[in-house]
């Protein structure tokens, strides 16, 4: 039986990232973040450098895009896991393969400087500030990724820039998500969630939520779910699979899901939910092998890109 999630809401640790910029507190906050990633795999960050104005603009552009008629969105359709760019309609993704498909639509943006793949930007006549908003968000999120990875490096007794040469190609993805209000969602199948229980694929994920909530994280006991409510100004950061492997299972890539509001709860069920995820990945050619500080390796070395494409092919 799942325990009451509400009373666990505040157990996900919260950190002030500006303490990482201060030499006095840098080492302590780095080892505390590391410890939180070991226990929960999830943290909240504040004073992280993402301005509220940009955050709000990013959500506004996302709502505007998803409100377009379906043909407009499908013109920018997602094509394949290697490119991993563009629009995916509802029911396309299947995160928890034991349950029905997920009730959400999404739009993916990759590195704008990629020579291999083009981003699928909506037409500027209709969306004059869409591209500039997300490119601005991109560069802020890359900096936050670098700091979080820097804190892990310091906690492992390495120099802060230890991971930089393995993440400096910014092989990351911005993912805009829209979970429609329940009244408009097709009749739900039993067990269907807004996003099925899953872990993320890359190194870390930075998540921006609107005020709707619904994110739940598997408790360290593996038996119950912890609610991860949106906290004003906070960014949720979680460890993903490749970092768990990199750290030889020291850091935890925690299973999480987005639950639907209770049927009777009319106010939330009529509200759409929006979130913006920033998936951070190592450079595609980086060889991910267990870090020497993390004990006898349990995993063979793997090229980052082979890990990612394998994962994405399974869920679409």
mmCIF file of C-alpha atoms in Angstrom:
data_model
loop_
_atom_site.group_PDB
_atom_site.id
_atom_site.type_symbol
_atom_site.label_atom_id
_atom_site.label_comp_id
_atom_site.label_asym_id
_atom_site.label_seq_id
_atom_site.Cartn_x
_atom_site.Cartn_y
_atom_site.Cartn_z
ATOM 1 C CA UNK A 1 0.000 0.000 0.000
ATOM 2 C CA UNK A 2 1.452 3.394 -0.982
ATOM 3 C CA UNK A 3 2.012 5.691 1.983
ATOM 4 C CA UNK A 4 0.423 9.112 2.028
ATOM 5 C CA UNK A 5 2.626 11.159 -0.306
ATOM 6 C CA UNK A 6 1.881 14.571 1.192
ATOM 7 C CA UNK A 7 3.796 14.088 4.434
ATOM 8 C CA UNK A 8 6.983 13.254 2.538
ATOM 9 C CA UNK A 9 6.873 16.321 0.309
ATOM 10 C CA UNK A 10 9.664 18.113 2.069
ATOM 11 C CA UNK A 11 12.137 15.311 2.214
ATOM 12 C CA UNK A 12 13.756 16.130 -1.147
ATOM 13 C CA UNK A 13 16.787 18.242 -0.164
ATOM 14 C CA UNK A 14 17.035 21.899 -1.208
ATOM 15 C CA UNK A 15 20.244 23.763 -2.067
ATOM 16 C CA UNK A 16 21.298 27.309 -2.713
ATOM 17 C CA UNK A 17 23.612 27.151 -5.733
ATOM 18 C CA UNK A 18 25.124 30.555 -4.975
ATOM 19 C CA UNK A 19 26.908 28.787 -2.076
ATOM 20 C CA UNK A 20 28.762 26.782 -4.710
ATOM 21 C CA UNK A 21 30.190 30.039 -6.100
ATOM 22 C CA UNK A 22 31.556 30.983 -2.684
ATOM 23 C CA UNK A 23 34.947 29.382 -1.900
ATOM 24 C CA UNK A 24 34.008 29.270 1.807
ATOM 25 C CA UNK A 25 30.987 27.019 1.255
ATOM 26 C CA UNK A 26 31.840 25.382 -2.096
ATOM 27 C CA UNK A 27 33.180 22.076 -0.738
ATOM 28 C CA UNK A 28 30.475 21.609 1.841
ATOM 29 C CA UNK A 29 27.613 22.246 -0.574
ATOM 30 C CA UNK A 30 29.273 19.944 -3.145
ATOM 31 C CA UNK A 31 29.462 17.034 -0.708
ATOM 32 C CA UNK A 32 25.879 17.700 0.493
ATOM 33 C CA UNK A 33 24.578 17.660 -3.097
ATOM 34 C CA UNK A 34 26.497 14.427 -3.698
ATOM 35 C CA UNK A 35 24.983 12.862 -0.564
ATOM 36 C CA UNK A 36 21.467 13.922 -1.642
ATOM 37 C CA UNK A 37 22.036 12.371 -5.061
ATOM 38 C CA UNK A 38 23.179 9.165 -3.326
ATOM 39 C CA UNK A 39 20.053 8.929 -1.194
ATOM 40 C CA UNK A 40 17.278 10.472 -3.271
ATOM 41 C CA UNK A 41 18.697 11.058 -6.743
ATOM 42 C CA UNK A 42 16.681 14.334 -6.705
ATOM 43 C CA UNK A 43 17.313 17.828 -5.346
ATOM 44 C CA UNK A 44 15.852 21.339 -5.585
ATOM 45 C CA UNK A 45 18.153 24.210 -6.566
ATOM 46 C CA UNK A 46 17.629 27.894 -5.800
ATOM 47 C CA UNK A 47 19.723 30.979 -6.728
ATOM 48 C CA UNK A 48 20.824 29.044 -9.786
ATOM 49 C CA UNK A 49 21.115 31.948 -12.216
ATOM 50 C CA UNK A 50 17.923 31.395 -14.242
ATOM 51 C CA UNK A 51 15.998 34.675 -14.102
ATOM 52 C CA UNK A 52 12.259 34.531 -13.384
ATOM 53 C CA UNK A 53 11.541 36.688 -16.449
ATOM 54 C CA UNK A 54 13.199 34.196 -18.806
ATOM 55 C CA UNK A 55 11.518 31.277 -17.092
ATOM 56 C CA UNK A 56 8.091 32.877 -17.550
ATOM 57 C CA UNK A 57 8.829 33.734 -21.165
ATOM 58 C CA UNK A 58 9.815 30.117 -21.850
ATOM 59 C CA UNK A 59 6.489 28.881 -20.434
ATOM 60 C CA UNK A 60 4.539 31.489 -22.386
ATOM 61 C CA UNK A 61 6.139 30.446 -25.689
ATOM 62 C CA UNK A 62 5.440 26.800 -24.890
ATOM 63 C CA UNK A 63 1.736 27.370 -24.114
ATOM 64 C CA UNK A 64 1.401 29.387 -27.299
ATOM 65 C CA UNK A 65 3.008 26.649 -29.401
ATOM 66 C CA UNK A 66 0.915 23.784 -28.000
ATOM 67 C CA UNK A 67 -2.290 25.786 -28.508
ATOM 68 C CA UNK A 68 -1.732 25.713 -32.310
ATOM 69 C CA UNK A 69 -3.883 23.495 -34.538
ATOM 70 C CA UNK A 70 -2.573 19.959 -34.964
ATOM 71 C CA UNK A 71 -1.497 20.329 -38.652
ATOM 72 C CA UNK A 72 0.756 23.266 -37.690
ATOM 73 C CA UNK A 73 2.423 21.164 -35.005
ATOM 74 C CA UNK A 74 2.729 18.041 -37.145
ATOM 75 C CA UNK A 75 4.631 19.976 -39.799
ATOM 76 C CA UNK A 76 7.427 20.084 -37.223
ATOM 77 C CA UNK A 77 7.092 16.366 -36.374
ATOM 78 C CA UNK A 78 9.749 14.362 -34.498
ATOM 79 C CA UNK A 79 11.551 12.090 -36.952
ATOM 80 C CA UNK A 80 14.027 9.736 -35.296
ATOM 81 C CA UNK A 81 15.880 9.083 -32.025
ATOM 82 C CA UNK A 82 19.241 10.232 -33.343
ATOM 83 C CA UNK A 83 17.971 13.685 -34.299
ATOM 84 C CA UNK A 84 15.507 13.784 -31.371
ATOM 85 C CA UNK A 85 14.030 17.135 -32.447
ATOM 86 C CA UNK A 86 10.537 18.431 -33.134
ATOM 87 C CA UNK A 87 6.949 17.700 -32.115
ATOM 88 C CA UNK A 88 5.516 14.449 -30.713
ATOM 89 C CA UNK A 89 1.747 14.054 -30.479
ATOM 90 C CA UNK A 90 -0.144 12.493 -27.604
ATOM 91 C CA UNK A 91 0.283 8.793 -26.987
ATOM 92 C CA UNK A 92 3.477 8.647 -29.047
ATOM 93 C CA UNK A 93 5.853 8.031 -26.165
ATOM 94 C CA UNK A 94 5.688 4.996 -23.959
ATOM 95 C CA UNK A 95 7.863 5.422 -20.877
ATOM 96 C CA UNK A 96 6.505 2.620 -18.721
ATOM 97 C CA UNK A 97 6.211 -0.252 -21.173
ATOM 98 C CA UNK A 98 3.948 -2.199 -18.815
ATOM 99 C CA UNK A 99 1.219 0.488 -18.963
ATOM 100 C CA UNK A 100 -0.727 2.308 -21.734
ATOM 101 C CA UNK A 101 0.948 5.209 -23.579
ATOM 102 C CA UNK A 102 1.456 8.585 -21.895
ATOM 103 C CA UNK A 103 -1.057 11.450 -21.902
ATOM 104 C CA UNK A 104 1.139 14.308 -23.095
ATOM 105 C CA UNK A 105 2.565 16.068 -26.142
ATOM 106 C CA UNK A 106 6.107 17.363 -26.427
ATOM 107 C CA UNK A 107 8.521 19.428 -28.493
ATOM 108 C CA UNK A 108 12.279 18.835 -28.568
ATOM 109 C CA UNK A 109 15.084 21.315 -29.238
ATOM 110 C CA UNK A 110 18.702 20.173 -29.600
ATOM 111 C CA UNK A 111 22.015 21.976 -29.936
ATOM 112 C CA UNK A 112 21.588 24.771 -32.491
ATOM 113 C CA UNK A 113 25.240 24.463 -33.568
ATOM 114 C CA UNK A 114 24.972 20.812 -34.549
ATOM 115 C CA UNK A 115 26.289 20.188 -38.056
ATOM 116 C CA UNK A 116 24.372 16.920 -38.254
ATOM 117 C CA UNK A 117 20.805 17.866 -37.271
ATOM 118 C CA UNK A 118 18.701 21.004 -37.691
ATOM 119 C CA UNK A 119 16.314 22.220 -35.044
ATOM 120 C CA UNK A 120 12.724 22.388 -36.228
ATOM 121 C CA UNK A 121 11.858 25.970 -35.326
ATOM 122 C CA UNK A 122 8.278 27.197 -35.816
ATOM 123 C CA UNK A 123 7.987 29.945 -38.488
ATOM 124 C CA UNK A 124 9.219 33.350 -37.243
ATOM 125 C CA UNK A 125 6.225 35.219 -38.728
ATOM 126 C CA UNK A 126 4.006 33.450 -36.247
ATOM 127 C CA UNK A 127 6.509 32.940 -33.417
ATOM 128 C CA UNK A 128 8.902 35.880 -33.544
ATOM 129 C CA UNK A 129 10.581 35.247 -30.154
ATOM 130 C CA UNK A 130 10.337 31.453 -29.843
ATOM 131 C CA UNK A 131 13.832 30.659 -31.078
ATOM 132 C CA UNK A 132 15.641 33.456 -29.218
ATOM 133 C CA UNK A 133 13.887 32.551 -25.952
ATOM 134 C CA UNK A 134 14.971 28.916 -26.036
ATOM 135 C CA UNK A 135 18.503 29.674 -27.208
ATOM 136 C CA UNK A 136 18.805 32.009 -24.220
ATOM 137 C CA UNK A 137 17.357 29.338 -21.905
ATOM 138 C CA UNK A 138 19.771 26.818 -23.447
ATOM 139 C CA UNK A 139 22.884 28.768 -22.505
ATOM 140 C CA UNK A 140 21.703 29.386 -18.911
ATOM 141 C CA UNK A 141 20.845 25.698 -18.437
ATOM 142 C CA UNK A 142 24.241 24.610 -19.826
ATOM 143 C CA UNK A 143 25.932 26.733 -17.149
ATOM 144 C CA UNK A 144 23.812 25.169 -14.405
ATOM 145 C CA UNK A 145 24.643 21.695 -15.734
ATOM 146 C CA UNK A 146 28.338 22.557 -15.592
ATOM 147 C CA UNK A 147 28.037 23.677 -11.955
ATOM 148 C CA UNK A 148 26.141 20.589 -10.853
ATOM 149 C CA UNK A 149 28.673 18.330 -12.597
ATOM 150 C CA UNK A 150 31.410 20.483 -11.010
ATOM 151 C CA UNK A 151 29.930 19.840 -7.568
ATOM 152 C CA UNK A 152 29.965 16.083 -8.216
ATOM 153 C CA UNK A 153 33.612 16.322 -9.342
ATOM 154 C CA UNK A 154 34.611 18.162 -6.155
ATOM 155 C CA UNK A 155 32.739 15.671 -3.981
ATOM 156 C CA UNK A 156 34.749 12.908 -5.685
ATOM 157 C CA UNK A 157 37.967 14.700 -4.747
ATOM 158 C CA UNK A 158 38.611 15.933 -8.304
ATOM 159 C CA UNK A 159 39.084 19.423 -9.749
ATOM 160 C CA UNK A 160 35.854 21.263 -10.482
ATOM 161 C CA UNK A 161 36.415 21.109 -14.244
ATOM 162 C CA UNK A 162 36.931 17.309 -14.217
ATOM 163 C CA UNK A 163 33.858 16.625 -16.388
ATOM 164 C CA UNK A 164 34.095 19.726 -18.604
ATOM 165 C CA UNK A 165 35.929 18.120 -21.506
ATOM 166 C CA UNK A 166 33.323 15.334 -21.548
ATOM 167 C CA UNK A 167 30.252 17.624 -21.618
ATOM 168 C CA UNK A 168 31.516 20.672 -23.535
ATOM 169 C CA UNK A 169 29.789 19.786 -26.830
ATOM 170 C CA UNK A 170 26.451 20.437 -25.089
ATOM 171 C CA UNK A 171 24.740 17.372 -26.476
ATOM 172 C CA UNK A 172 21.646 18.386 -24.516
ATOM 173 C CA UNK A 173 17.915 18.615 -25.214
ATOM 174 C CA UNK A 174 15.254 21.111 -24.193
ATOM 175 C CA UNK A 175 11.943 19.330 -24.018
ATOM 176 C CA UNK A 176 8.700 21.309 -23.801
ATOM 177 C CA UNK A 177 5.880 19.244 -22.324
ATOM 178 C CA UNK A 178 2.138 19.774 -22.283
ATOM 179 C CA UNK A 179 -0.184 17.504 -20.332
ATOM 180 C CA UNK A 180 -3.734 18.378 -21.436
ATOM 181 C CA UNK A 181 -6.597 18.922 -18.982
ATOM 182 C CA UNK A 182 -8.376 15.686 -18.147
ATOM 183 C CA UNK A 183 -11.701 16.773 -19.543
ATOM 184 C CA UNK A 184 -10.190 16.941 -23.016
ATOM 185 C CA UNK A 185 -7.945 13.886 -22.685
ATOM 186 C CA UNK A 186 -9.245 10.827 -24.499
ATOM 187 C CA UNK A 187 -10.937 8.353 -22.180
ATOM 188 C CA UNK A 188 -8.154 7.136 -19.962
ATOM 189 C CA UNK A 189 -7.226 3.503 -19.837
ATOM 190 C CA UNK A 190 -6.667 1.935 -16.402
ATOM 191 C CA UNK A 191 -3.087 2.523 -15.254
ATOM 192 C CA UNK A 192 -2.527 5.383 -17.682
ATOM 193 C CA UNK A 193 -0.495 8.285 -16.268
ATOM 194 C CA UNK A 194 0.515 11.659 -17.592
ATOM 195 C CA UNK A 195 4.015 10.184 -17.727
ATOM 196 C CA UNK A 196 4.628 6.559 -16.771
ATOM 197 C CA UNK A 197 7.166 5.556 -14.125
ATOM 198 C CA UNK A 198 10.646 5.864 -15.651
ATOM 199 C CA UNK A 199 14.199 7.008 -15.049
ATOM 200 C CA UNK A 200 15.984 9.466 -17.361
ATOM 201 C CA UNK A 201 18.696 8.419 -19.794
ATOM 202 C CA UNK A 202 21.586 10.883 -19.751
ATOM 203 C CA UNK A 203 23.770 12.399 -17.034
ATOM 204 C CA UNK A 204 21.413 14.811 -15.253
ATOM 205 C CA UNK A 205 18.034 16.437 -15.909
ATOM 206 C CA UNK A 206 17.059 19.996 -14.954
ATOM 207 C CA UNK A 207 13.300 20.433 -14.655
ATOM 208 C CA UNK A 208 11.104 23.533 -14.643
ATOM 209 C CA UNK A 209 7.487 23.034 -13.574
ATOM 210 C CA UNK A 210 4.406 25.225 -13.668
ATOM 211 C CA UNK A 211 2.292 25.389 -10.505
ATOM 212 C CA UNK A 212 0.238 22.269 -11.287
ATOM 213 C CA UNK A 213 2.328 19.581 -9.638
ATOM 214 C CA UNK A 214 1.911 15.837 -10.125
ATOM 215 C CA UNK A 215 5.592 14.825 -10.134
ATOM 216 C CA UNK A 216 6.326 11.923 -7.788
ATOM 217 C CA UNK A 217 9.694 10.354 -7.006
ATOM 218 C CA UNK A 218 10.210 6.789 -5.803
ATOM 219 C CA UNK A 219 11.133 6.797 -2.107
ATOM 220 C CA UNK A 220 14.567 5.322 -1.216
ATOM 221 C CA UNK A 221 12.672 2.400 0.389
ATOM 222 C CA UNK A 222 11.387 1.509 -3.087
ATOM 223 C CA UNK A 223 7.849 1.075 -1.714
ATOM 224 C CA UNK A 224 6.262 4.510 -1.701
ATOM 225 C CA UNK A 225 6.229 7.738 -3.727
ATOM 226 C CA UNK A 226 7.449 11.150 -2.582
ATOM 227 C CA UNK A 227 5.590 14.136 -3.993
ATOM 228 C CA UNK A 228 7.949 16.684 -5.601
ATOM 229 C CA UNK A 229 5.747 19.788 -5.643
ATOM 230 C CA UNK A 230 6.751 22.815 -7.715
ATOM 231 C CA UNK A 231 8.498 25.295 -5.388
ATOM 232 C CA UNK A 232 8.515 28.915 -6.628
ATOM 233 C CA UNK A 233 11.861 29.764 -8.213
ATOM 234 C CA UNK A 234 13.196 26.234 -7.756
ATOM 235 C CA UNK A 235 14.709 23.953 -10.365
ATOM 236 C CA UNK A 236 14.435 20.226 -9.783
ATOM 237 C CA UNK A 237 17.617 18.322 -10.653
ATOM 238 C CA UNK A 238 17.860 14.561 -10.897
ATOM 239 C CA UNK A 239 20.519 11.990 -11.662
ATOM 240 C CA UNK A 240 19.945 10.016 -14.875
ATOM 241 C CA UNK A 241 20.982 6.478 -15.889
ATOM 242 C CA UNK A 242 24.283 7.265 -17.509
ATOM 243 C CA UNK A 243 25.538 9.158 -14.445
ATOM 244 C CA UNK A 244 24.493 6.256 -12.213
ATOM 245 C CA UNK A 245 26.571 3.969 -14.421
ATOM 246 C CA UNK A 246 29.439 6.501 -14.516
ATOM 247 C CA UNK A 247 29.464 6.652 -10.707
ATOM 248 C CA UNK A 248 29.335 2.843 -10.470
ATOM 249 C CA UNK A 249 25.875 3.016 -8.822
ATOM 250 C CA UNK A 250 27.030 5.479 -6.140
ATOM 251 C CA UNK A 251 24.576 8.095 -7.443
ATOM 252 C CA UNK A 252 20.974 7.102 -7.955
ATOM 253 C CA UNK A 253 18.945 7.504 -11.128
ATOM 254 C CA UNK A 254 15.581 7.479 -9.394
ATOM 255 C CA UNK A 255 12.343 6.241 -10.909
ATOM 256 C CA UNK A 256 9.754 9.047 -11.139
ATOM 257 C CA UNK A 257 6.360 9.627 -12.756
ATOM 258 C CA UNK A 258 3.747 12.313 -13.359
ATOM 259 C CA UNK A 259 0.421 11.326 -11.885
ATOM 260 C CA UNK A 260 -3.020 12.394 -12.990
ATOM 261 C CA UNK A 261 -5.079 14.442 -10.559
ATOM 262 C CA UNK A 262 -7.675 12.458 -8.639
ATOM 263 C CA UNK A 263 -10.898 12.071 -10.630
ATOM 264 C CA UNK A 264 -12.968 14.057 -8.139
ATOM 265 C CA UNK A 265 -10.517 16.918 -8.024
ATOM 266 C CA UNK A 266 -12.187 19.200 -10.527
ATOM 267 C CA UNK A 267 -9.984 22.250 -10.239
ATOM 268 C CA UNK A 268 -6.736 20.455 -11.112
ATOM 269 C CA UNK A 269 -8.231 18.020 -13.598
ATOM 270 C CA UNK A 270 -9.458 20.936 -15.727
ATOM 271 C CA UNK A 271 -6.035 22.564 -15.749
ATOM 272 C CA UNK A 272 -3.383 21.685 -18.279
ATOM 273 C CA UNK A 273 0.117 21.080 -16.901
ATOM 274 C CA UNK A 274 3.263 22.428 -18.562
ATOM 275 C CA UNK A 275 6.857 21.609 -17.800
ATOM 276 C CA UNK A 276 10.230 22.179 -19.441
ATOM 277 C CA UNK A 277 12.950 19.558 -19.058
ATOM 278 C CA UNK A 278 16.598 20.086 -19.932
ATOM 279 C CA UNK A 279 18.220 16.706 -20.498
ATOM 280 C CA UNK A 280 22.003 16.837 -20.150
ATOM 281 C CA UNK A 281 24.162 14.279 -21.889
ATOM 282 C CA UNK A 282 27.887 13.734 -22.193
ATOM 283 C CA UNK A 283 29.551 14.340 -25.564
ATOM 284 C CA UNK A 284 28.379 11.606 -27.961
ATOM 285 C CA UNK A 285 31.853 10.106 -28.413
ATOM 286 C CA UNK A 286 32.749 10.320 -24.722
ATOM 287 C CA UNK A 287 33.612 6.925 -23.298
ATOM 288 C CA UNK A 288 31.710 6.529 -20.049
ATOM 289 C CA UNK A 289 33.691 4.305 -17.727
ATOM 290 C CA UNK A 290 33.226 3.920 -13.977
ATOM 291 C CA UNK A 291 35.023 6.717 -12.140
ATOM 292 C CA UNK A 292 38.133 5.507 -10.291
ATOM 293 C CA UNK A 293 36.853 6.959 -6.972
ATOM 294 C CA UNK A 294 33.748 4.772 -7.128
ATOM 295 C CA UNK A 295 35.155 1.298 -6.468
ATOM 296 C CA UNK A 296 35.514 -1.878 -8.553
ATOM 297 C CA UNK A 297 33.706 -1.209 -11.907
ATOM 298 C CA UNK A 298 30.379 -3.025 -12.352
ATOM 299 C CA UNK A 299 29.890 -1.789 -15.923
ATOM 300 C CA UNK A 300 31.988 -2.060 -19.072
ATOM 301 C CA UNK A 301 32.886 1.267 -20.755
ATOM 302 C CA UNK A 302 30.255 2.516 -23.233
ATOM 303 C CA UNK A 303 30.141 5.335 -25.782
ATOM 304 C CA UNK A 304 27.571 7.889 -24.599
ATOM 305 C CA UNK A 305 25.750 7.963 -27.945
ATOM 306 C CA UNK A 306 25.310 4.176 -28.017
ATOM 307 C CA UNK A 307 23.678 4.284 -24.593
ATOM 308 C CA UNK A 308 21.289 7.102 -25.552
ATOM 309 C CA UNK A 309 20.133 5.846 -28.927
ATOM 310 C CA UNK A 310 19.530 2.410 -27.436
ATOM 311 C CA UNK A 311 17.289 3.931 -24.764
ATOM 312 C CA UNK A 312 15.323 6.210 -27.091
ATOM 313 C CA UNK A 313 14.643 3.486 -29.631
ATOM 314 C CA UNK A 314 12.875 1.450 -26.948
ATOM 315 C CA UNK A 315 10.375 4.110 -25.824
ATOM 316 C CA UNK A 316 9.074 5.582 -29.109
#
